mmCIF file of C-alpha atoms in Angstrom:
data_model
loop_
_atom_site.group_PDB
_atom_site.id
_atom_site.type_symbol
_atom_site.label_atom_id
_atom_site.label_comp_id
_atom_site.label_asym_id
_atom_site.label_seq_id
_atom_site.Cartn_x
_atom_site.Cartn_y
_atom_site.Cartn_z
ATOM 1 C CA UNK A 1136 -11.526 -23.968 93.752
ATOM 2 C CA UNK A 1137 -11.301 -26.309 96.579
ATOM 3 C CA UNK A 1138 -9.454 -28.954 98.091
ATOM 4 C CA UNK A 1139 -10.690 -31.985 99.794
ATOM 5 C CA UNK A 1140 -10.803 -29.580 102.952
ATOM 6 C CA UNK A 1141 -13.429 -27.213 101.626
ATOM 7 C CA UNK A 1142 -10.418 -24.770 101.786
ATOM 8 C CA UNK A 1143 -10.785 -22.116 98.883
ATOM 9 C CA UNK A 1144 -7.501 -20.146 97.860
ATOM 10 C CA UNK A 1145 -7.164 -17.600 94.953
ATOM 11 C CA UNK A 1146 -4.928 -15.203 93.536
ATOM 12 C CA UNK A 1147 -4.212 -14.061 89.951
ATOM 13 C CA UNK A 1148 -1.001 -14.746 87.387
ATOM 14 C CA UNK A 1149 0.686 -12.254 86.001
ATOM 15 C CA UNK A 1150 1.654 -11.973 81.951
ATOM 16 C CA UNK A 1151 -1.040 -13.481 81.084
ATOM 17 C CA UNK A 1152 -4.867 -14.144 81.335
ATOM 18 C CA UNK A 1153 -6.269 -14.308 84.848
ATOM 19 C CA UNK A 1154 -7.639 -17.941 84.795
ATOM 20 C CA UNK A 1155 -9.205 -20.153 87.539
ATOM 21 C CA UNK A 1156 -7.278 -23.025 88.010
ATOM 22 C CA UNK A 1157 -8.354 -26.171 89.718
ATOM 23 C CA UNK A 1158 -5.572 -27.695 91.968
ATOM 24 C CA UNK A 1159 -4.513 -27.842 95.604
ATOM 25 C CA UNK A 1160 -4.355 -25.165 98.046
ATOM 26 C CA UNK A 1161 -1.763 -22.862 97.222
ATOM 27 C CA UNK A 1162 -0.597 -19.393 97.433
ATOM 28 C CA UNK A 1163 1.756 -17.266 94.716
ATOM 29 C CA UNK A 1164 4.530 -15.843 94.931
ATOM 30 C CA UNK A 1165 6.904 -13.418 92.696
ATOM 31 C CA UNK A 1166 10.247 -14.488 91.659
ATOM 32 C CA UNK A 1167 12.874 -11.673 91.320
ATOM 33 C CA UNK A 1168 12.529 -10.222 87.696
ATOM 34 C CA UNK A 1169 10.052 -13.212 87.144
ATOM 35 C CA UNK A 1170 6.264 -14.015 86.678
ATOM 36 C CA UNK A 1171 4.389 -15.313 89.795
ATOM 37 C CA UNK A 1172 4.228 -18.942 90.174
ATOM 38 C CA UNK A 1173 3.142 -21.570 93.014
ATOM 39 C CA UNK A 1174 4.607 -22.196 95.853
ATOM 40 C CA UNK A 1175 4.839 -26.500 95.387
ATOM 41 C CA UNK A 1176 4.256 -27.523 91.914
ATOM 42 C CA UNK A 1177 0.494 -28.976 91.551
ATOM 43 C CA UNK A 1178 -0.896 -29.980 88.064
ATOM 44 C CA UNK A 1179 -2.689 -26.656 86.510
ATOM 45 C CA UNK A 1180 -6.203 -27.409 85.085
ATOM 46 C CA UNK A 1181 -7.394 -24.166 83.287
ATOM 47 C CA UNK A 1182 -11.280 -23.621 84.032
ATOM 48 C CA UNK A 1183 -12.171 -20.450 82.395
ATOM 49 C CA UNK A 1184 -11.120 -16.824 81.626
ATOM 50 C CA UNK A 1185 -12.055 -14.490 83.529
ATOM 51 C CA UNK A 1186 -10.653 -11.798 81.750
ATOM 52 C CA UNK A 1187 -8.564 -10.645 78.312
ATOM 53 C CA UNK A 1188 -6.747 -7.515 80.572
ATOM 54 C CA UNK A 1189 -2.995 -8.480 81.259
ATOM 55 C CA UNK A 1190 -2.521 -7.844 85.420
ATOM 56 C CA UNK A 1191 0.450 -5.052 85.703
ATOM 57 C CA UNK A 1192 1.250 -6.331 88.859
ATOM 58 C CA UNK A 1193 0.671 -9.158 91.238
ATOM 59 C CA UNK A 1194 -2.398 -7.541 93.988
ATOM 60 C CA UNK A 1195 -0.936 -7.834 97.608
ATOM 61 C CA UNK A 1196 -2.542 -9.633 100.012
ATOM 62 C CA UNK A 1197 -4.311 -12.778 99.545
ATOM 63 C CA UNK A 1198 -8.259 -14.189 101.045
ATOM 64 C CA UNK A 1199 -8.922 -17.387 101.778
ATOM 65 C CA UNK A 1200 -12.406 -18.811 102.043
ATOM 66 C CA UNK A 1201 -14.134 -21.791 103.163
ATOM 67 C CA UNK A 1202 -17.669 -22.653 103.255
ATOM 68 C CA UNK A 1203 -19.350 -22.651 106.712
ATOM 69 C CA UNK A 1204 -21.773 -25.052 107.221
ATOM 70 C CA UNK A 1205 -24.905 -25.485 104.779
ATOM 71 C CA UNK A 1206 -27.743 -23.015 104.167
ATOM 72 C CA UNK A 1207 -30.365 -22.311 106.556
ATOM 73 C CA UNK A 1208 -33.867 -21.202 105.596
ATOM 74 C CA UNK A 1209 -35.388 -17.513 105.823
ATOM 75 C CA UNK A 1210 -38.540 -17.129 106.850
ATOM 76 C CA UNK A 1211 -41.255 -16.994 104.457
ATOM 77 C CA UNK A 1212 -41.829 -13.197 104.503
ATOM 78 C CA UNK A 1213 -38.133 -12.967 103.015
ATOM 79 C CA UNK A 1214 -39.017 -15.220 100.010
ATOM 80 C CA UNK A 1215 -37.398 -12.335 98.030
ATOM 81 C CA UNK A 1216 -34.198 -12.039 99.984
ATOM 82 C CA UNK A 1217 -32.693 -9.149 97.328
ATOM 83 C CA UNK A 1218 -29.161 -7.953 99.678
ATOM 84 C CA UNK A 1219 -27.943 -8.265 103.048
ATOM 85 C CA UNK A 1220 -26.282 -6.144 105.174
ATOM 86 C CA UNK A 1221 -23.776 -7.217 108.434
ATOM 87 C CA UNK A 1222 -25.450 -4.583 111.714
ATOM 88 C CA UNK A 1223 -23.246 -2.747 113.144
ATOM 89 C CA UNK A 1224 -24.894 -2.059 116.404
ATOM 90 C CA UNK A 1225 -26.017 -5.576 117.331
ATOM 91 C CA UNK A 1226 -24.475 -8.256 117.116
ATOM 92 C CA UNK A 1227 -25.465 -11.207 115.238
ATOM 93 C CA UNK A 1228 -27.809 -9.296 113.408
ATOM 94 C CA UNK A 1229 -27.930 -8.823 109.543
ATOM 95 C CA UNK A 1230 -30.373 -6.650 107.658
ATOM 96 C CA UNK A 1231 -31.899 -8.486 104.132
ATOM 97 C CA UNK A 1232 -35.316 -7.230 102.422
ATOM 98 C CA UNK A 1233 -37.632 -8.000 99.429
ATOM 99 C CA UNK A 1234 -36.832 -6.679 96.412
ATOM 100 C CA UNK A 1235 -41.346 -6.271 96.250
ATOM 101 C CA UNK A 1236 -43.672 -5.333 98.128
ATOM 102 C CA UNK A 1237 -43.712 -3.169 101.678
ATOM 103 C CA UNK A 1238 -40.904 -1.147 102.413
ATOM 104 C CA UNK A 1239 -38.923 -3.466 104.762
ATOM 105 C CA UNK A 1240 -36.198 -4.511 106.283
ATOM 106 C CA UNK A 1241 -36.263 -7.783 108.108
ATOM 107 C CA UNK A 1242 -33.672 -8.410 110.826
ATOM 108 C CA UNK A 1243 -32.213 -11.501 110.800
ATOM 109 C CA UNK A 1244 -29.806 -14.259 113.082
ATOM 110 C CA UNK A 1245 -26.877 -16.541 112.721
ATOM 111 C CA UNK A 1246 -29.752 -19.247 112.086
ATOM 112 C CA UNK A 1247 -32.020 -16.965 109.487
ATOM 113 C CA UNK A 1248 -34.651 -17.110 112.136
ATOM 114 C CA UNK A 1249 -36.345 -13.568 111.944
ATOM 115 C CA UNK A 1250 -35.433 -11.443 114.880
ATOM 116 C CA UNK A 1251 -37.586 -8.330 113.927
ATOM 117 C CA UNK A 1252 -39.515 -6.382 110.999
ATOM 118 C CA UNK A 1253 -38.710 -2.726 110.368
ATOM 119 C CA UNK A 1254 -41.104 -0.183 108.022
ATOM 120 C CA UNK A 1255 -38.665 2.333 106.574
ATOM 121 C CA UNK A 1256 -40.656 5.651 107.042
ATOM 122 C CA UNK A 1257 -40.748 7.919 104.141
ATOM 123 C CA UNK A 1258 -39.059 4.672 101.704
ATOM 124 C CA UNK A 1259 -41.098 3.094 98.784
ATOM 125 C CA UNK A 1260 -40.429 0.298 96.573
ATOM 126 C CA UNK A 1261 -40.104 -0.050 93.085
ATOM 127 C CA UNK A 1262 -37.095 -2.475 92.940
ATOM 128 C CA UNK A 1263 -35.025 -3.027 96.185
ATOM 129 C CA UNK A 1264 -31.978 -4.648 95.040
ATOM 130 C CA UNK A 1265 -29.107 -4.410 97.827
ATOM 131 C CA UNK A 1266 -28.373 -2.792 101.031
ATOM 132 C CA UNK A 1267 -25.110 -2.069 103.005
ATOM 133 C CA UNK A 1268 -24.238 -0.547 105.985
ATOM 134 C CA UNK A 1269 -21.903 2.433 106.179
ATOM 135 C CA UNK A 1270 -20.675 4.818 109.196
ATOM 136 C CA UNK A 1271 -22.719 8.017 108.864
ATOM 137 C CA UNK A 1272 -22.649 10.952 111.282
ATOM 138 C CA UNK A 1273 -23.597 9.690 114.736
ATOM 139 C CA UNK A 1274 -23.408 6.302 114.123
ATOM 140 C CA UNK A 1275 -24.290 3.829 111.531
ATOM 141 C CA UNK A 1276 -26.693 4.018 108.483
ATOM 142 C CA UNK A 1277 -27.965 1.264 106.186
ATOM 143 C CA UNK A 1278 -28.586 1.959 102.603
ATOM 144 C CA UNK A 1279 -30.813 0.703 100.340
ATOM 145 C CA UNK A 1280 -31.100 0.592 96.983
ATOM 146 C CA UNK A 1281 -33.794 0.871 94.691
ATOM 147 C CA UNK A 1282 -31.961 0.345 91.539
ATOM 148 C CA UNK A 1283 -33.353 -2.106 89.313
ATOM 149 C CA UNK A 1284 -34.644 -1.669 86.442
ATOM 150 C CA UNK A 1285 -34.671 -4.698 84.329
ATOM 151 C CA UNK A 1286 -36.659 -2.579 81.094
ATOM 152 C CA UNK A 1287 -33.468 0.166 81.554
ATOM 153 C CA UNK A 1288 -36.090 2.935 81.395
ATOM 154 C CA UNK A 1289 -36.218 4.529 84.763
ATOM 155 C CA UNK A 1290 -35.240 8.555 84.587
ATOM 156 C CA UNK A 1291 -33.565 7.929 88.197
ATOM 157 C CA UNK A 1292 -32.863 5.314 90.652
ATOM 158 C CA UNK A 1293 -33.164 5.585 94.498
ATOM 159 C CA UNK A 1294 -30.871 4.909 97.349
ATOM 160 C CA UNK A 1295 -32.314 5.264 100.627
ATOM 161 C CA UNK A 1296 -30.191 6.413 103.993
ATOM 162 C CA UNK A 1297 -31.347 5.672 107.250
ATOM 163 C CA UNK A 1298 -29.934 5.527 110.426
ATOM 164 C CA UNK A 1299 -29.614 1.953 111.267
ATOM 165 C CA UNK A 1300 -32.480 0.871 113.274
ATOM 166 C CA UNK A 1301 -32.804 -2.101 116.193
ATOM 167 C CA UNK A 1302 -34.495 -5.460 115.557
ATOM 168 C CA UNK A 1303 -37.738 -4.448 117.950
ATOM 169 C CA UNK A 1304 -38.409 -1.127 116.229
ATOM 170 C CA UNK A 1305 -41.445 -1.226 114.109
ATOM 171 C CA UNK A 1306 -40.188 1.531 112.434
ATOM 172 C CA UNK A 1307 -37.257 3.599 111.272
ATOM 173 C CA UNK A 1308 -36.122 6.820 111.848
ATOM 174 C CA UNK A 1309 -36.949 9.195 108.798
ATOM 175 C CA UNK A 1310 -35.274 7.850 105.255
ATOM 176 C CA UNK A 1311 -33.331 9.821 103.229
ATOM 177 C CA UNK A 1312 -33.852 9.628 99.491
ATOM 178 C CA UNK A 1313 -30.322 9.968 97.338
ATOM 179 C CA UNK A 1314 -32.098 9.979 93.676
ATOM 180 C CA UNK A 1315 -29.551 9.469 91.169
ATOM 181 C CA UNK A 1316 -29.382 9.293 87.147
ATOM 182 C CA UNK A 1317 -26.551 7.655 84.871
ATOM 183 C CA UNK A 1318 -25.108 9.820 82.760
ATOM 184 C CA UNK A 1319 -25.183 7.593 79.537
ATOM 185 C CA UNK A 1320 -28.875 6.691 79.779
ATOM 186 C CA UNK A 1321 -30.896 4.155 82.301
ATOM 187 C CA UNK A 1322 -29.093 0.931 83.502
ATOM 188 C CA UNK A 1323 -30.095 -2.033 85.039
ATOM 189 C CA UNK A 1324 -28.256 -2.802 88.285
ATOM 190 C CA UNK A 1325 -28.889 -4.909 91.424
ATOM 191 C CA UNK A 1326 -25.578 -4.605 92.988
ATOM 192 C CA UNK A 1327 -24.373 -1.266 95.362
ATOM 193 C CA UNK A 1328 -21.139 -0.664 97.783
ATOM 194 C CA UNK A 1329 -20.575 2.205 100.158
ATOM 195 C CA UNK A 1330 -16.784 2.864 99.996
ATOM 196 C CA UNK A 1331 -14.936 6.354 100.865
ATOM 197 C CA UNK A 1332 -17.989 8.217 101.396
ATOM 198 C CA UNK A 1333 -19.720 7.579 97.948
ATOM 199 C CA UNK A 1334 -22.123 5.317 96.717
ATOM 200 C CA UNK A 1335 -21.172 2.710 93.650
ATOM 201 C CA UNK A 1336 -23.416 0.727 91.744
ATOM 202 C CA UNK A 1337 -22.618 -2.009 89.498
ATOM 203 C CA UNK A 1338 -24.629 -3.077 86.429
ATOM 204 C CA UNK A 1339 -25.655 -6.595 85.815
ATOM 205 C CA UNK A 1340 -24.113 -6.885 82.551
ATOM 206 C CA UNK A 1341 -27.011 -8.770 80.393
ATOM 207 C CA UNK A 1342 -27.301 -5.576 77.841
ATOM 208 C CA UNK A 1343 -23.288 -4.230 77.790
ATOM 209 C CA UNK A 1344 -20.132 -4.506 79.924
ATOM 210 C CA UNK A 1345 -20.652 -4.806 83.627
ATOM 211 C CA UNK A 1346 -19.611 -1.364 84.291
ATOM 212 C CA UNK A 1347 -18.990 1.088 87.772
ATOM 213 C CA UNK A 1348 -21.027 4.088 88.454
ATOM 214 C CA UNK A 1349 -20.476 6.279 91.741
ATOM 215 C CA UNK A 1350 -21.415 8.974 93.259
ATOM 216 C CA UNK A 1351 -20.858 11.590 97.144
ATOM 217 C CA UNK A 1352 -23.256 9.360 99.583
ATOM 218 C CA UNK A 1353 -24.391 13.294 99.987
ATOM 219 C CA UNK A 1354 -26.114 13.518 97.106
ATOM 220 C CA UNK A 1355 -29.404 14.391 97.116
ATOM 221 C CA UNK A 1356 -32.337 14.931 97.823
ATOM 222 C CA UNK A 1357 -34.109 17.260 95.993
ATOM 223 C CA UNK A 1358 -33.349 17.157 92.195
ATOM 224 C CA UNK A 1359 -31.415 14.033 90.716
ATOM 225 C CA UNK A 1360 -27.593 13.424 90.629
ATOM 226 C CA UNK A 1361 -25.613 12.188 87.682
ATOM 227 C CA UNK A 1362 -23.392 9.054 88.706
ATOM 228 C CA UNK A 1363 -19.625 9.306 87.405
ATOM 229 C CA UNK A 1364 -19.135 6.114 85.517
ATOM 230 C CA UNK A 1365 -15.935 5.317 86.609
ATOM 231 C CA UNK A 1366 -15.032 2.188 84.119
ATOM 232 C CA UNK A 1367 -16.049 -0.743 82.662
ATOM 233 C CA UNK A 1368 -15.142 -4.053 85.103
ATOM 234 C CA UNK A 1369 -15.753 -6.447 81.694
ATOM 235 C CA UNK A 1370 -15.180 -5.857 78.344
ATOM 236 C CA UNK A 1371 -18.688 -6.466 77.187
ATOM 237 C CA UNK A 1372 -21.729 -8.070 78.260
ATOM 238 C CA UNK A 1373 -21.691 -11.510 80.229
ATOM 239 C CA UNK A 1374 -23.884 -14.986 80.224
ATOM 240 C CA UNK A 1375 -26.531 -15.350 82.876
ATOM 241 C CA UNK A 1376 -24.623 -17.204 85.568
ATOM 242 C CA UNK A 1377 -22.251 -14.144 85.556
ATOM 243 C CA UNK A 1378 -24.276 -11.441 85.717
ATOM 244 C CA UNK A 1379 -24.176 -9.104 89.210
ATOM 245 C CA UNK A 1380 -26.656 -9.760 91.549
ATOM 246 C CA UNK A 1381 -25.226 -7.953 94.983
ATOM 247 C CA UNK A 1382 -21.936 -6.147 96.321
ATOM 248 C CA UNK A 1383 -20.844 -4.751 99.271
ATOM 249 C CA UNK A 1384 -17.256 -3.339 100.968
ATOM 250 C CA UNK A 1385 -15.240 -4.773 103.545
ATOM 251 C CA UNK A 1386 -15.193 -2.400 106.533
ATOM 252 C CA UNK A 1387 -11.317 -2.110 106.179
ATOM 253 C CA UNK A 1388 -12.081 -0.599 102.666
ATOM 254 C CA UNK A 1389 -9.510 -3.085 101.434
ATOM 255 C CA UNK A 1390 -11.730 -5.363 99.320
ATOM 256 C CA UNK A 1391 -14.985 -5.498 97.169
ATOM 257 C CA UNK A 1392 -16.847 -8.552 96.351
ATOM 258 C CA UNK A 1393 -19.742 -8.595 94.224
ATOM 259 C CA UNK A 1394 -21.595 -12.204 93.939
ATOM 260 C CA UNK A 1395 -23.085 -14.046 90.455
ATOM 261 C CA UNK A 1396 -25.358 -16.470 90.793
ATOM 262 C CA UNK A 1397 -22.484 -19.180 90.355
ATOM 263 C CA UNK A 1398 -19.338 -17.327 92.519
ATOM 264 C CA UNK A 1399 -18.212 -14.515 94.527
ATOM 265 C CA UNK A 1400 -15.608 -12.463 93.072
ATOM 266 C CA UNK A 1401 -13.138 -10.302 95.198
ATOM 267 C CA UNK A 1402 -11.095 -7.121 93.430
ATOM 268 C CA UNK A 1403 -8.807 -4.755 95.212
ATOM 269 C CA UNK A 1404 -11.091 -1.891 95.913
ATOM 270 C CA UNK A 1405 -8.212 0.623 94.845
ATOM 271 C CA UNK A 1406 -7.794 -1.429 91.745
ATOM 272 C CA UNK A 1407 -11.354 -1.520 90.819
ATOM 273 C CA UNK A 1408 -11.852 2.050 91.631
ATOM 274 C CA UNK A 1409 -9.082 3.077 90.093
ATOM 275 C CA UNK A 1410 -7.707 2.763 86.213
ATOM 276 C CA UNK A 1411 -5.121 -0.256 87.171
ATOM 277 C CA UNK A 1412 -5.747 -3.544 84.869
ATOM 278 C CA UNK A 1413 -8.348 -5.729 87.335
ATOM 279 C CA UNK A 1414 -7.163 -8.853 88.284
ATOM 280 C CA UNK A 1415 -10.231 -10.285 90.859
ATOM 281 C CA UNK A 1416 -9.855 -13.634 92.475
ATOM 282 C CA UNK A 1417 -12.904 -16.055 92.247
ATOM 283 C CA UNK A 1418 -15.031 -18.523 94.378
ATOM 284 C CA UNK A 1419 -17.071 -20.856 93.653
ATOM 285 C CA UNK A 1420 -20.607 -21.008 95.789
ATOM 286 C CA UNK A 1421 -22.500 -23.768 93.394
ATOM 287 C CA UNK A 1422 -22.393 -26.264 95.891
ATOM 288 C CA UNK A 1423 -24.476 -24.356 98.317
ATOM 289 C CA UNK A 1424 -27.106 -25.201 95.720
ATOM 290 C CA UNK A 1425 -28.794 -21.762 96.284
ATOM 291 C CA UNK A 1426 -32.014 -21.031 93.834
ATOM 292 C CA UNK A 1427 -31.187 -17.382 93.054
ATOM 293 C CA UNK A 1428 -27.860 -16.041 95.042
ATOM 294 C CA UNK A 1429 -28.268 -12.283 95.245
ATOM 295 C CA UNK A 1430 -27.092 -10.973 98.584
ATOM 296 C CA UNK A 1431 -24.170 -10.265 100.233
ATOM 297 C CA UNK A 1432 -22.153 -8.525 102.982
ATOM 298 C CA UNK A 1433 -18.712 -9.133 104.702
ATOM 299 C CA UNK A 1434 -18.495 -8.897 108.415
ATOM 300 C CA UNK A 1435 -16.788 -7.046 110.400
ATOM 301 C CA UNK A 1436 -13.661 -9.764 110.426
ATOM 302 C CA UNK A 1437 -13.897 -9.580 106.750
ATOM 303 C CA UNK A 1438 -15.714 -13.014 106.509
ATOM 304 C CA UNK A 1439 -18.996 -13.205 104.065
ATOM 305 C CA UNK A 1440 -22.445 -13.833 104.361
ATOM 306 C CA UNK A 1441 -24.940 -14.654 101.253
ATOM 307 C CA UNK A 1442 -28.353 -14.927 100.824
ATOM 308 C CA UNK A 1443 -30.814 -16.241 98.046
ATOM 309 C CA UNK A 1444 -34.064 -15.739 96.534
ATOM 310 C CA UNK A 1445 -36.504 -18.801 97.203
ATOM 311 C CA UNK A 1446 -37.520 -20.633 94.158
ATOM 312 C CA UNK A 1447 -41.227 -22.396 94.301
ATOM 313 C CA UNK A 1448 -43.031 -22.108 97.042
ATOM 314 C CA UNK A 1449 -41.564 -24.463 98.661
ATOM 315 C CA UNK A 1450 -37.449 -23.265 98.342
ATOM 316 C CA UNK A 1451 -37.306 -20.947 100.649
ATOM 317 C CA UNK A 1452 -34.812 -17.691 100.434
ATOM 318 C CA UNK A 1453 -31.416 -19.033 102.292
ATOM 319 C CA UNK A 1454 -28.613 -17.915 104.104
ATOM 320 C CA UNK A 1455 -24.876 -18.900 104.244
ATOM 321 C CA UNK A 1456 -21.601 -17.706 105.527
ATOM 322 C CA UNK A 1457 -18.121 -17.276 103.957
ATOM 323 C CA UNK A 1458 -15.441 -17.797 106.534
ATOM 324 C CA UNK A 1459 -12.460 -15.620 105.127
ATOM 325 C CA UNK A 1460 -8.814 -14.515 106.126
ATOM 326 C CA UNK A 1461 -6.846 -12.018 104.580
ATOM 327 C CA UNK A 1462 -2.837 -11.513 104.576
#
């Protein structure tokens, strides 16, 4: 939550539920042979639950976030704005597509004026739903994935490599097509992170737990892969304004946030891709008062940026930052 600074703080109690709490500013600490409790005593409001699983330990390190500025319009051939992706090779640029349509990639600046349009050759588009960026041999590639599937009935999803392009190219270097299929049966997802040299996708959550799929970012092409499901981040399905809509990794490999349509939630990545109990520290984004938040991507610093889908005609798709520190 915040304080009357915009300031944004969070970390998570152990024995005990992981709850939001809405107070002041503060960080935790652990007491010798104790539970973790504030710094200065503050009256504790509890929110919600975020989840039933007990945190074994208290995660090191703490982010703090504040909201930079408001958000500033996309252009209106980004209505769809799906994922976004921080360059890596220019900077100031970030990478954000449709999730319809032409297979695009729109670069975009600080102000979400568009700064180029790029045709991924050899890409199509049934349901672009993220991108990220991740080092590949050479250099940088960006990564897109086709992954949604909101009937759960396609045989295989897509994620496309490509070496990262520049904003005046009209077109891309050849794509790569990683075609991958779940090994429990089709999923809907919209959220995907490049950590460690695989890829991980994240369901949505609106049929069953919001669960963690990954697999070697050299799988494919040719044939399909199976995805490992690595574990389930909820115990069961989740209401609307909690469902996954994007995800990405911080370049440190250090963090993963995936983004609701409500908050951005942060997990230690060797937590979450581990078998340790989760215990994720929440932010809320409501009061950038975007239509449909589904993109995001942390910077090289390991601040944030967001997008949003447009809603009428006449919302268009946005863009926001995240300032963040981490200790």
């Amino acid at each position: 939550m915040a304080d009357d600074t915009g300031i944004y703080k969070f970390g998570a109690l152990v024995c005990g539920t992981f709850v939001l709490v809405a107070a002041a500013t503060f960080s935790f600490e652990a007491d010798k042979g104790g539970p973790s409790r504030p710094k200065r005593a503050a009256p504790v409001q509890v929110e919600s639950a975020l989840t039933s699983v007990k945190a074994a330990r208290t995660p090191r390190g703490t982010l703090v976030c504040t909201v930079q500025g408001s958000t500033r319009p996309l252009g209106d051939e980004v209505h769809e704005s799906s994922g976004v992706a921080v360059s890596g090779a220019h900077a100031g640029i970030f990478w954000t597509h449709n999730d319809s349509g032409d297979p695009l990639l729109y670069a975009i600046d600080a102000q979400g004026r568009t700064a180029g349009t790029v045709r991924v050759t050899g890409a199509q588009v049934q349901d672009w739903e993220d991108v990220s960026r991740a080092p590949c041999p050479g250099g940088n590639c960006l990564f897109v994935a086709d992954i949604g599937d909101n009937q759960a009935a396609r045989p295989f999803v897509t994620v496309y490599r490509v070496r990262e392009p520049a904003p005046g190219d009209t077109a891309s270097a050849p794509a790569e097509a990683i075609r991958l299929r779940y090994p429990d049966g089709a999923q809907d997802a919209e959220a995907m992170f490049v950590l460690n040299g695989a890829v991980h996708i994240v369901t949505k959550g609106e049929t069953g737990p919001i669960a963690l799929y990954r697999a070697p970012v050299g799988a494919g092409p040719g044939a399909p892969s199976t995805l490992e499901r690595i574990r389930n981040v909820t115990p069961d399905k989740v209401k609307r304004s909690e469902r996954i809509t994007g995800a990405d990794a911080s370049a440190d490999g250090r963090w993963v946030a995936m983004r609701t349509l409500d908050d951005v939630v942060i997990y230690s990545a060797a937590e979450l891709t581990g078998s340790a109990p989760l215990s994720p520290r929440r932010v809320s984004v409501k009061g950038l008062g975007e239509k449909q938040g589904e993109g995001i991507g942390f910077t090289p610093d390991g601040s944030m940026v967001l997008t949003s889908e447009g809603g009428k005609k006449e919302d268009p798709a946005t863009f926001a930052r995240l300032g963040c520190t981490q200790s």
